[in-house]
Short mmCIF file of C-alpha atoms and ligand atoms in Angstrom, two decimals:
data_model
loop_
_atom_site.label_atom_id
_atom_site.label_comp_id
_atom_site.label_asym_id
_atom_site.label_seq_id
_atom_site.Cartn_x
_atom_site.Cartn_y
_atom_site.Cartn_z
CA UNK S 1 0.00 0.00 0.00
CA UNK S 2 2.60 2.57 0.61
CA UNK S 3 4.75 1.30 -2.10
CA UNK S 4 1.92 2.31 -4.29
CA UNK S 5 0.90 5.53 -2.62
CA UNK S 6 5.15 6.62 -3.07
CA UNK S 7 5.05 5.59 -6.76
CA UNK S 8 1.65 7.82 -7.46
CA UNK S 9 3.34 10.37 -5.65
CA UNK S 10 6.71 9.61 -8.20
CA UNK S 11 4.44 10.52 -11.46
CA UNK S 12 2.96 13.77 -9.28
CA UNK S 13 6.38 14.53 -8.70
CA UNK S 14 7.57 14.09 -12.13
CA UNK S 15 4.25 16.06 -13.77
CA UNK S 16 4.70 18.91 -11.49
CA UNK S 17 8.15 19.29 -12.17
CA UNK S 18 7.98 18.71 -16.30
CA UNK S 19 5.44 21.72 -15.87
CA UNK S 20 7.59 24.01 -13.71
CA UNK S 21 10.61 23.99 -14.99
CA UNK S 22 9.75 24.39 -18.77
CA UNK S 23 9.35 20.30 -20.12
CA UNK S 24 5.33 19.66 -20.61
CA UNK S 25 2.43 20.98 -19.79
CA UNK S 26 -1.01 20.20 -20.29
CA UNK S 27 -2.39 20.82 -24.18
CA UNK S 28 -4.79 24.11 -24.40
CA UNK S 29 -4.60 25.14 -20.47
CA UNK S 30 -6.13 27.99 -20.25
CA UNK S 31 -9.05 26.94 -22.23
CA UNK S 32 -8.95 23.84 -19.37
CA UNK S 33 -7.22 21.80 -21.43
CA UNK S 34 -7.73 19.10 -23.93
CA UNK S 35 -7.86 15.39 -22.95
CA UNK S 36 -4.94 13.29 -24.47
CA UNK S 37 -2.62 16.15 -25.59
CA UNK S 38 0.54 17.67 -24.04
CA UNK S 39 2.50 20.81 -25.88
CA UNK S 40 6.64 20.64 -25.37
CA UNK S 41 8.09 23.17 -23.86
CA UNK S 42 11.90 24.43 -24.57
CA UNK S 43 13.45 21.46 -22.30
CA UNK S 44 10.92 19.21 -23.13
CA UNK S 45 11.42 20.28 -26.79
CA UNK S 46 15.50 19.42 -26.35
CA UNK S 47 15.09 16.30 -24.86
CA UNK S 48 12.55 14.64 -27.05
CA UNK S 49 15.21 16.05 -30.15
CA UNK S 50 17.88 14.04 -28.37
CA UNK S 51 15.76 10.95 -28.10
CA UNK S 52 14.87 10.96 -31.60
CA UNK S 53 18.32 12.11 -32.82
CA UNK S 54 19.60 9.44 -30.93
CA UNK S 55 17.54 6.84 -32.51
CA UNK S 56 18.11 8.00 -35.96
CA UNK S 57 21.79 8.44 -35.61
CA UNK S 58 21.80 4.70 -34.61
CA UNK S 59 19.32 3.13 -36.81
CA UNK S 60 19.62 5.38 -40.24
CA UNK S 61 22.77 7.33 -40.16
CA UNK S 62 25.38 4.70 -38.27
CA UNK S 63 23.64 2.18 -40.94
CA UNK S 64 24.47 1.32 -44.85
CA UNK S 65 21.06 -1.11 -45.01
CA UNK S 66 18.71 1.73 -43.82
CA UNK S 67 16.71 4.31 -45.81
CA UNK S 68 14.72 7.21 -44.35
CA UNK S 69 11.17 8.97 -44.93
CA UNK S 70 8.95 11.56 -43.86
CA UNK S 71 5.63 10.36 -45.55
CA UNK S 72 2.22 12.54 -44.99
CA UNK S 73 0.23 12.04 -42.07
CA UNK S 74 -2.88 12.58 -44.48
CA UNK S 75 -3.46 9.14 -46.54
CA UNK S 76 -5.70 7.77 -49.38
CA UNK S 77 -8.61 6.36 -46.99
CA UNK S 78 -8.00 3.06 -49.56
CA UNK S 79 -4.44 2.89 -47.58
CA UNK S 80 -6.56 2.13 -44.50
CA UNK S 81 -8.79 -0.38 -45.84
CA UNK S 82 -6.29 -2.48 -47.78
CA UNK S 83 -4.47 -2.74 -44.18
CA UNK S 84 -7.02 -4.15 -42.75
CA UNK S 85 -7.44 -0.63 -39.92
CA UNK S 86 -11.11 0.21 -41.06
CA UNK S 87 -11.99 -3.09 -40.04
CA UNK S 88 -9.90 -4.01 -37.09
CA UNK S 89 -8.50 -0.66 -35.52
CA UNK S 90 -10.48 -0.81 -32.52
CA UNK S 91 -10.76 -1.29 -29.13
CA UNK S 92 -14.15 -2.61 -27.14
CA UNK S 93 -16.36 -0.22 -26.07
CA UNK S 94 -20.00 -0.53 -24.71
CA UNK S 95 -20.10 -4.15 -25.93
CA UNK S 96 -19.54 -3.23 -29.21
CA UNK S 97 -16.12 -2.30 -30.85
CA UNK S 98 -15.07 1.43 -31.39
CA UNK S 99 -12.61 2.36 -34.18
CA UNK S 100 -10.11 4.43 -32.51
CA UNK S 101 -8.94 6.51 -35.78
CA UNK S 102 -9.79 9.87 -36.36
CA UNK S 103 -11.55 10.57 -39.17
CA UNK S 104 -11.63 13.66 -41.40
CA UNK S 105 -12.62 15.10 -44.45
CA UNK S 106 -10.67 16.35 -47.10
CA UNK S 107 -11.29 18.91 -50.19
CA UNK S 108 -14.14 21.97 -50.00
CA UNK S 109 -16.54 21.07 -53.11
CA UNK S 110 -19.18 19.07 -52.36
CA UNK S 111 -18.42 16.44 -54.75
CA UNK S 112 -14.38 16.58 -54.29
CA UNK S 113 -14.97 16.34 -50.31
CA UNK S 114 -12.77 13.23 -49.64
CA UNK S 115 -13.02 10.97 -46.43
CA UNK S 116 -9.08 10.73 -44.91
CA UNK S 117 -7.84 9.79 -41.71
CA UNK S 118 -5.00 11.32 -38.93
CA UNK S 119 -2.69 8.29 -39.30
CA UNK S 120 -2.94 5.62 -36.49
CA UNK S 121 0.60 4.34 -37.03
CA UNK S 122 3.45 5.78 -39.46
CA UNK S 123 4.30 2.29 -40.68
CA UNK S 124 1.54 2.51 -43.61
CA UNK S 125 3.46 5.64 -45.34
CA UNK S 126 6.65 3.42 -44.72
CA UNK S 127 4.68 0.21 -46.89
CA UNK S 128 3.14 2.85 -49.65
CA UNK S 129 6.71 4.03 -50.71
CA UNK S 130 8.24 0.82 -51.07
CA UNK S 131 8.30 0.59 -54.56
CA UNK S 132 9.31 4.37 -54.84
CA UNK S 133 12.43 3.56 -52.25
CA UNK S 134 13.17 0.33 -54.22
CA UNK S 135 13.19 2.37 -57.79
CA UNK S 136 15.07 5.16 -56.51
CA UNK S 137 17.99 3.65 -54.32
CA UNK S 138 17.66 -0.69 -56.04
CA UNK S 139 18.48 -1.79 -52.48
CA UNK S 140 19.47 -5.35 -51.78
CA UNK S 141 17.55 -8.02 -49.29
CA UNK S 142 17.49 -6.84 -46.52
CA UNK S 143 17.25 -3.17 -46.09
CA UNK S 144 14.87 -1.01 -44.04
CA UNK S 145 12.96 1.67 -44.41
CA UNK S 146 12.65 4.72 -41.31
CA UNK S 147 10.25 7.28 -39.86
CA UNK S 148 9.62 9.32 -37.19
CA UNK S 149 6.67 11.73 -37.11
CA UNK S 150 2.90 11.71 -35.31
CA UNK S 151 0.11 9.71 -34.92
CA UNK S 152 -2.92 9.90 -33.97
CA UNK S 153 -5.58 7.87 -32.10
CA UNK S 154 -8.56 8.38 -30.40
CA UNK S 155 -7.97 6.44 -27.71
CA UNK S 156 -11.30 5.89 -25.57
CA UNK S 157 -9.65 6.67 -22.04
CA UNK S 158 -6.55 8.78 -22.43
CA UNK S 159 -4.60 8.66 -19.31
CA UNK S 160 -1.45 8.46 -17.13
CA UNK S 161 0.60 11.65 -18.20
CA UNK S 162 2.54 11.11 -22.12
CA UNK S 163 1.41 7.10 -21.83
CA UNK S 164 -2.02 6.84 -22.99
CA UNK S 165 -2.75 10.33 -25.21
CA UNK S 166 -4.61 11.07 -28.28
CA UNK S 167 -1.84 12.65 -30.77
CA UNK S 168 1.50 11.07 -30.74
CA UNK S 169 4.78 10.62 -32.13
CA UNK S 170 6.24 7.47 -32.94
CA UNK S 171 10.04 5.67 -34.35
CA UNK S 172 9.70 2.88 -36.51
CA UNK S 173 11.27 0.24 -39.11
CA UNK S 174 10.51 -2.03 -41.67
CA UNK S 175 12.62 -4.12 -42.05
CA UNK S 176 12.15 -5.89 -45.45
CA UNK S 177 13.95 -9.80 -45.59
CA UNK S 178 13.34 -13.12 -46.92
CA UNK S 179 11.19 -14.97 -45.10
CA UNK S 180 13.48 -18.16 -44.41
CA UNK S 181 15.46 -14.99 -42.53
CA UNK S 182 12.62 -13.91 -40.44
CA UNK S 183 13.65 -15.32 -37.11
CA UNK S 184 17.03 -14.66 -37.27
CA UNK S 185 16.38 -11.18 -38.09
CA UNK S 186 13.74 -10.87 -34.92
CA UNK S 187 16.33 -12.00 -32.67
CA UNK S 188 18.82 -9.51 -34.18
CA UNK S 189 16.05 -6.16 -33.67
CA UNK S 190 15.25 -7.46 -30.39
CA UNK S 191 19.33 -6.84 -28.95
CA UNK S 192 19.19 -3.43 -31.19
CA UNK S 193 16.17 -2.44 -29.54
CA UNK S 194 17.71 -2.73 -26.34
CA UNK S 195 21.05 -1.93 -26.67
CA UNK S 196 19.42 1.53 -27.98
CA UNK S 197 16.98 1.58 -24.64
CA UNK S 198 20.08 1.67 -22.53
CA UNK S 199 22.04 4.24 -24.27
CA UNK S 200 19.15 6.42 -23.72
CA UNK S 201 19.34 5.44 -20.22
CA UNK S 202 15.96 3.68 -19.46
CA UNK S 203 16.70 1.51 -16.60
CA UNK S 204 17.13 -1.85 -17.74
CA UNK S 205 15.95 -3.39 -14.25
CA UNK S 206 12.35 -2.09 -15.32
CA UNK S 207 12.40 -3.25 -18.75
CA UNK S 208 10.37 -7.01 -19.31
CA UNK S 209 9.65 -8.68 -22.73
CA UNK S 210 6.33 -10.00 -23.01
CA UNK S 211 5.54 -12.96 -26.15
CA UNK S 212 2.35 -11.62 -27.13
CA UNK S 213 -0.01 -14.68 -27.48
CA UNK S 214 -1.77 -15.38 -30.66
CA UNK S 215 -5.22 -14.06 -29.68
CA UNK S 216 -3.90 -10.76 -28.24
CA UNK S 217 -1.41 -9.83 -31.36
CA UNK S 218 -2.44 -7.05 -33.79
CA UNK S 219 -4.10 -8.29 -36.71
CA UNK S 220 -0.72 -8.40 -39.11
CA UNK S 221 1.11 -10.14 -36.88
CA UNK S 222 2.41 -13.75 -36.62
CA UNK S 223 4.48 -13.08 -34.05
CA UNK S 224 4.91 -10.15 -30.98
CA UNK S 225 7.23 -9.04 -28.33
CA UNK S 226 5.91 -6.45 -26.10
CA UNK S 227 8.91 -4.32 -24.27
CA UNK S 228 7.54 -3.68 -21.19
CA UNK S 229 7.97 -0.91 -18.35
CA UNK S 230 7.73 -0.77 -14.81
CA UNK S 231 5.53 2.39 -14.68
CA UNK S 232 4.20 3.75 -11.25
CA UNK S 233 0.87 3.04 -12.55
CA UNK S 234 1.83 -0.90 -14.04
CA UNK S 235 3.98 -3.00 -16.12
CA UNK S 236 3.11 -1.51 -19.62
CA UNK S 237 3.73 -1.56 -23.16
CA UNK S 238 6.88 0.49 -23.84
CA UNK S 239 7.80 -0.57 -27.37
CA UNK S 240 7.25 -3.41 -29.56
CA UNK S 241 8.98 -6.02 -31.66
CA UNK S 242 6.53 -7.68 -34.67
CA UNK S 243 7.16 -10.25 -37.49
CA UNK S 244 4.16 -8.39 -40.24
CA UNK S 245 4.93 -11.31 -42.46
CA UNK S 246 4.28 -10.42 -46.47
CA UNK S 247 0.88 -9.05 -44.66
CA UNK S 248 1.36 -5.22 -45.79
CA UNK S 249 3.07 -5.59 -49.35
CA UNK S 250 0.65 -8.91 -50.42
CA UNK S 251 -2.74 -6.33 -49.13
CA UNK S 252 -0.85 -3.26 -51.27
CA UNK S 253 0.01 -5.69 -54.25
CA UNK S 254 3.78 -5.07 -53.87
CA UNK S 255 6.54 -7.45 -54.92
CA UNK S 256 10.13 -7.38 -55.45
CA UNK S 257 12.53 -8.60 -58.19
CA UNK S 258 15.12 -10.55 -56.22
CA UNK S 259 17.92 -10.38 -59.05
CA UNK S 260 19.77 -13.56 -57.08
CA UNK S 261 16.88 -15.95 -58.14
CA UNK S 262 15.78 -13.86 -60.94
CA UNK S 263 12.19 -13.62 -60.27
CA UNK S 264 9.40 -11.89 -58.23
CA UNK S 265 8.82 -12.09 -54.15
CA UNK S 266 7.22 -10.67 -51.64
CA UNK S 267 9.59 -9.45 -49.29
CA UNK S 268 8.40 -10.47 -45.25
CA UNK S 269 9.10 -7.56 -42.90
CA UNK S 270 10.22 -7.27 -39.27
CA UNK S 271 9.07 -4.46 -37.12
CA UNK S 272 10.71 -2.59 -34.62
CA UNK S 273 8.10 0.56 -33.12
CA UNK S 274 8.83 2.60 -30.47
CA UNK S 275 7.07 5.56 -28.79
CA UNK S 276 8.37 8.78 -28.63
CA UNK S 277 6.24 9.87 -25.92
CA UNK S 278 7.01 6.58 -23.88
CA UNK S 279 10.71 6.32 -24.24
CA UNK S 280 10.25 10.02 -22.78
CA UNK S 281 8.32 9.28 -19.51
CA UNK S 282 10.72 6.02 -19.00
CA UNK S 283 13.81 8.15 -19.52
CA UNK S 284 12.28 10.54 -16.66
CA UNK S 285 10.98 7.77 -14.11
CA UNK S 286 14.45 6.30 -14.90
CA UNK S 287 16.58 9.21 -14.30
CA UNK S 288 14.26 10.99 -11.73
CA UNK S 289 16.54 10.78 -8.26
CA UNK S 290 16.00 12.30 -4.73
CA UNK S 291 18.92 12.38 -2.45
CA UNK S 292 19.40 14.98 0.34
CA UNK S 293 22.02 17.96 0.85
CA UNK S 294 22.07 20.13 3.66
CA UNK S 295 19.40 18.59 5.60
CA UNK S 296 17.13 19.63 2.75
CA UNK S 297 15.51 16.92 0.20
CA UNK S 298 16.99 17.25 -3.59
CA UNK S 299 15.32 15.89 -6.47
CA UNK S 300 17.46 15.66 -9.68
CA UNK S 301 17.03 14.40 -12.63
CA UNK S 302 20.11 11.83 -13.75
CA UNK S 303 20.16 11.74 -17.25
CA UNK S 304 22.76 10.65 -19.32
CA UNK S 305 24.89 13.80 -20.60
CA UNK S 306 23.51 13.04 -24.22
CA UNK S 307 20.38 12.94 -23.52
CA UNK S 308 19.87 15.85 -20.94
CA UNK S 309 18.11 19.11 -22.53
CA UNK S 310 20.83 21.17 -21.05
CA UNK S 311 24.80 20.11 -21.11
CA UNK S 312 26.08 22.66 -19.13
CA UNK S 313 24.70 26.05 -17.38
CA UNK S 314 26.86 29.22 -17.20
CA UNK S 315 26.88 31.51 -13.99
CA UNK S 316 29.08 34.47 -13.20
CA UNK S 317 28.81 33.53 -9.22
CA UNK S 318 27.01 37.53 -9.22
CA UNK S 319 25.61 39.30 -11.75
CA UNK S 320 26.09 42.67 -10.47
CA UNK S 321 29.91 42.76 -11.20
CA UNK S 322 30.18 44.08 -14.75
CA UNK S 323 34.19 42.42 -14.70
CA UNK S 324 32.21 38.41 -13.51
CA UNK S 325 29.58 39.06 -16.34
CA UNK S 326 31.78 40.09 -19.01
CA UNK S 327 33.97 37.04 -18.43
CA UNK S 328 31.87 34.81 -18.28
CA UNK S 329 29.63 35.87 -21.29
CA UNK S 330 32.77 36.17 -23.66
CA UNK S 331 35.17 33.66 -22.16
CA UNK S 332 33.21 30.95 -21.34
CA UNK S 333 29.34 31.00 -22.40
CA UNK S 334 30.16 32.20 -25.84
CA UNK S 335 32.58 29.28 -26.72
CA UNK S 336 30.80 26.69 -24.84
CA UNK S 337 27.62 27.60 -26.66
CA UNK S 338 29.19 27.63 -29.60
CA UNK S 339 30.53 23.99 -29.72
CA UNK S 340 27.63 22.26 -27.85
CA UNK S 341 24.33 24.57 -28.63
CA UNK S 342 22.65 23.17 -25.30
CA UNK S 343 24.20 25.49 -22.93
CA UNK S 344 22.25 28.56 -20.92
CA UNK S 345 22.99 31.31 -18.97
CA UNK S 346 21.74 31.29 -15.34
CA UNK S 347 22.15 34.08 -12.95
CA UNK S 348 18.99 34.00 -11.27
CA UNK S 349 19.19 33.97 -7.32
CA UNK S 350 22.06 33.14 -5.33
CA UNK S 351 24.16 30.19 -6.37
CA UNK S 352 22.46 27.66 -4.46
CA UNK S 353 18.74 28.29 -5.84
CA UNK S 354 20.79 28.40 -9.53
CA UNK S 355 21.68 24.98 -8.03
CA UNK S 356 18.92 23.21 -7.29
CA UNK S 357 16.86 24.79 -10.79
CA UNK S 358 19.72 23.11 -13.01
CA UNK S 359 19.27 19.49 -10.86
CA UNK S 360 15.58 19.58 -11.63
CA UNK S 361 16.04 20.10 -15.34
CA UNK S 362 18.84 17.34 -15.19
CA UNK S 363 21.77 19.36 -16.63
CA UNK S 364 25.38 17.57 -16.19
CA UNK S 365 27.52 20.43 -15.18
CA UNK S 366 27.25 24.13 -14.06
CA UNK S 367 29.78 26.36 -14.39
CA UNK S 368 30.69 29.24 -12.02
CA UNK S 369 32.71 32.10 -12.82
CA UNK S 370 34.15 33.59 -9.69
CA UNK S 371 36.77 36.18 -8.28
CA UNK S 372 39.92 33.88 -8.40
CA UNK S 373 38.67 33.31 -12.07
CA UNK S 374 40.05 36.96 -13.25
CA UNK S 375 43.15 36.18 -11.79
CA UNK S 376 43.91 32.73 -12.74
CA UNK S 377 41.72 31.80 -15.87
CA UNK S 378 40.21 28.75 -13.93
CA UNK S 379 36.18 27.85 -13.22
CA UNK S 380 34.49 25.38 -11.37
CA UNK S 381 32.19 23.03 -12.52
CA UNK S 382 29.95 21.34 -10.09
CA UNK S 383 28.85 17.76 -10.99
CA UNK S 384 25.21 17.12 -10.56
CA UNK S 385 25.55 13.88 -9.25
CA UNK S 386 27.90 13.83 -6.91
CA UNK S 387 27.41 18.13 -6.03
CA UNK S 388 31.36 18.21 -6.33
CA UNK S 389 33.35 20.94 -7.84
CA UNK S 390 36.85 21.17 -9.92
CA UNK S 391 38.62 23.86 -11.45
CA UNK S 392 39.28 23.87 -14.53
CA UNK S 393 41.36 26.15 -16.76
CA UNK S 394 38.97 28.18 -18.93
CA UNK S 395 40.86 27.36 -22.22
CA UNK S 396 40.55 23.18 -21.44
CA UNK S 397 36.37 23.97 -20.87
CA UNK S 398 35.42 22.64 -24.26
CA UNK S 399 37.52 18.99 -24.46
CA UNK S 400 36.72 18.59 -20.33
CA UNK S 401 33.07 18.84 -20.96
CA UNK S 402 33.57 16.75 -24.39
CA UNK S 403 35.41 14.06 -22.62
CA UNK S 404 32.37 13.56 -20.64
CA UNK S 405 29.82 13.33 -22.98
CA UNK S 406 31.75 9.94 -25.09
P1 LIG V 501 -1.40 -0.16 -26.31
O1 LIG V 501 -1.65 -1.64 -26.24
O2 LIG V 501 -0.69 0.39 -25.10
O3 LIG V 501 -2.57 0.64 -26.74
P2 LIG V 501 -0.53 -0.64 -28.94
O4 LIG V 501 -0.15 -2.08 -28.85
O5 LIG V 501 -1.82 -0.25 -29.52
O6 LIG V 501 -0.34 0.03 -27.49
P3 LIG V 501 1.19 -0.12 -31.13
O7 LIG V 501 0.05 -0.07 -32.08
O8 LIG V 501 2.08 -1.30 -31.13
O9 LIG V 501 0.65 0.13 -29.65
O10 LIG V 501 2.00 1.23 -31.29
C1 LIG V 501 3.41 1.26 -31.29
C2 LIG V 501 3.97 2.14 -30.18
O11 LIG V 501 3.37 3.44 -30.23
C3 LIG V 501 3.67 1.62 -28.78
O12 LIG V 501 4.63 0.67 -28.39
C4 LIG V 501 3.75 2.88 -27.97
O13 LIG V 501 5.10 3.18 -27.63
C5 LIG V 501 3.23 3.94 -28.91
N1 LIG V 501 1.82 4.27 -28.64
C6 LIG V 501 0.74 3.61 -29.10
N2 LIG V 501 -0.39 4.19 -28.69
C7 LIG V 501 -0.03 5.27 -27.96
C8 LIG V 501 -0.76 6.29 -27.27
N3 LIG V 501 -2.09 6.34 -27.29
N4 LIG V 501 -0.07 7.24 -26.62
C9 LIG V 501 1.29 7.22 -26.61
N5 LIG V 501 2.01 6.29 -27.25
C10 LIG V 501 1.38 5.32 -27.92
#
């Protein structure tokens, strides 16, 4: 019972301080909001860019097999029922079954007005430029195809914080293969998949694979691995793993000329999906910490330096001495911000309220420009972690802070 009550009190904690200090707050506020949405603030903005820049550095641009897209959300409503999501995209509701995908029309003449629909899932743009990836690039068995970008569902309960909302952003593969190479191909995704989960630094100790069984897999699939999460609220789905079979290309009449036997096939595909929104929340209940200083309770947030919103924070230790300032804006902030981007200036209160605001928004180092530092060209830069401080000679700032982020 009170291991419960502490973990509701862990996503409190973690939605209070996403809305304070600039991450995510609730979507149209001050119209009292808008169930199932969230809007990104600045931090919120930075880390979701890392996750996702992350993900395609690894699976696109570290790859030679891997092709990229950015297909429209809107769709040809015929994409929808060839896949099989007019019929089967829903979820039980009132005894009878509700089709969770929005709907919309299209066009302003009455008689060009054209039914479309927000995209459940960006796999389906994936599957509809096959052939256009194929006849532009001739890539050999296997090779995948990758997109980020939103979805949209309307889920019939939206709930717990970024886990269960209505518009969405999602990461995911096809990856196109013979079908004798189907299994060895899951096995490979499923160590990819979570050799990228730790680098983003979800913990590992939360993370469980569930084998979907045959009567709770999607309709395409012939076989399922949930990646699941220890959330506060439950083990949930954080990602998932699926073997589509030749389901999407056979439905869209696609095939491939496999020039090693000469004739047509229908590649099978393997399906790694992950969700942006997810992988966020389990990257903050991961890194969230609380730890205390002083006598006074500090929560941080522990993220790994490539993934926090903020790398390093510049103070001059006051800002009311014109010599600290100047320093520290030309000397210090300016190069720092011009090699790593993600690096503010924070003078606000005294040092150890500048402190505590750059723990909660999970930034690495902070960097304090002080009276010794006009004398002998040195700074120190406190660690979040551990709260200790180092000098460090202004001109070795750049490759010290680079060091740390390998
Ligand atoms: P669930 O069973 O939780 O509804 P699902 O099995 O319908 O999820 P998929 O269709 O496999 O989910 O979608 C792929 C990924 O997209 C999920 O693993 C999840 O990370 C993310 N996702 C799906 N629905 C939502 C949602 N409503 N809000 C946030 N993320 C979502």
């Amino acid at each position: 019972m009170t291991e419960k009550k502490e973990e509701n009190n862990l996503m409190e904690k973690i939605v209070s301080l996403c809305k304070r200090r600039g991450f995510i707050f609730p979507g149209s506020e001050i119209y009292g909001g808008f169930a199932g949405t969230y809007d990104w603030g600045h931090f919120g903005v930075a880390l979701k860019n890392n996750v996702q820049n992350s993900w395609w550095k690894k699976f696109v641009d570290s790859r030679r097999d891997m092709f990229g897209i950015d297909a429209a959300i809107l769709m040809n409503s015929k994409v929808w029922e060839v896949a099989g999501h007019v019929a089967n995209f829903a979820d039980p509701l009132d005894g009878g079954q509700f089709n969770t995908m929005l709907k919309t029309e299209v066009g302003a003449k009455k008689d060009e007005v054209a039914v479309s629909y927000l995209r459940p899932e960006t796999a389906q743009g994936i599957f509809v430029n096959f052939k256009n990836t194929v006849d532009a690039f001739h890539p050999k068995l296997p090779f995948g195809l990758a997109q980020m970008g939103k979805a949209f569902r309307n889920e019939i309960a939206p709930r717990d914080f970024l886990f269960r909302v209505r518009e969405f952003e999602q990461m995911e593969i096809e990856y196109f293969l013979k079908e004798a190479d189907w299994e060895k191909y899951f096995e490979y995704w499923r160590g990819e998949m979570l050799d990228w989960m730790e680098e983003v630094g979800i913990d590992m100790n939360k993370v469980h694979e569930l084998e979907v069984s045959p009567e709770d897999r999607a309709h395409y699939s012939a076989r399922t691995i949930d990646f699941e999460f220890d959330f506060p609220f439950g083990r949930k789905e954080l990602f998932g793993l699926a073997y589509r079979t030749d389901f999407d290309l056979k439905n869209h009449k696609l095939d491939y000329l496999d020039e090693e036997e000469s004739k047509k096939i229908i590649p099978h595909v393997i399906e790694p999906t992950f969700g942006v929104g997810r992988a966020v929340l389990s990257i903050l209940l991961s890194a969230y910490c609380e730890d205390e200083k002083d006598g006074e309770v500090r929560p941080y947030l522990k993220f790994k330096p490539n993934i926090a919103p903020v790398i390093c924070a510049v103070s001059p230790l006051l800002k009311n001495k014109p010599e600290l300032v100047e320093y520290a804006n030309t000397k210090v902030f300016a190069p720092l911000k011009a090699e790593f981007g993600r690096v503010i200036w924070d003078d606000n209160g005294n040092i150890g309220k500048r402190y505590r605001r750059q723990d909660e928004i999970g930034t690495p180092f902070c960097i304090v420009i002080d009276f010794d530092t006009l004398t002998d060209d040195t700074v120190t830069v406190r660690d979040r972690d551990t709260g200790e401080q180092e000098r460090v000679k202004v001109g070795e700032l750049v490759g010290f802070i680079k060091n740390k982020l390998d």
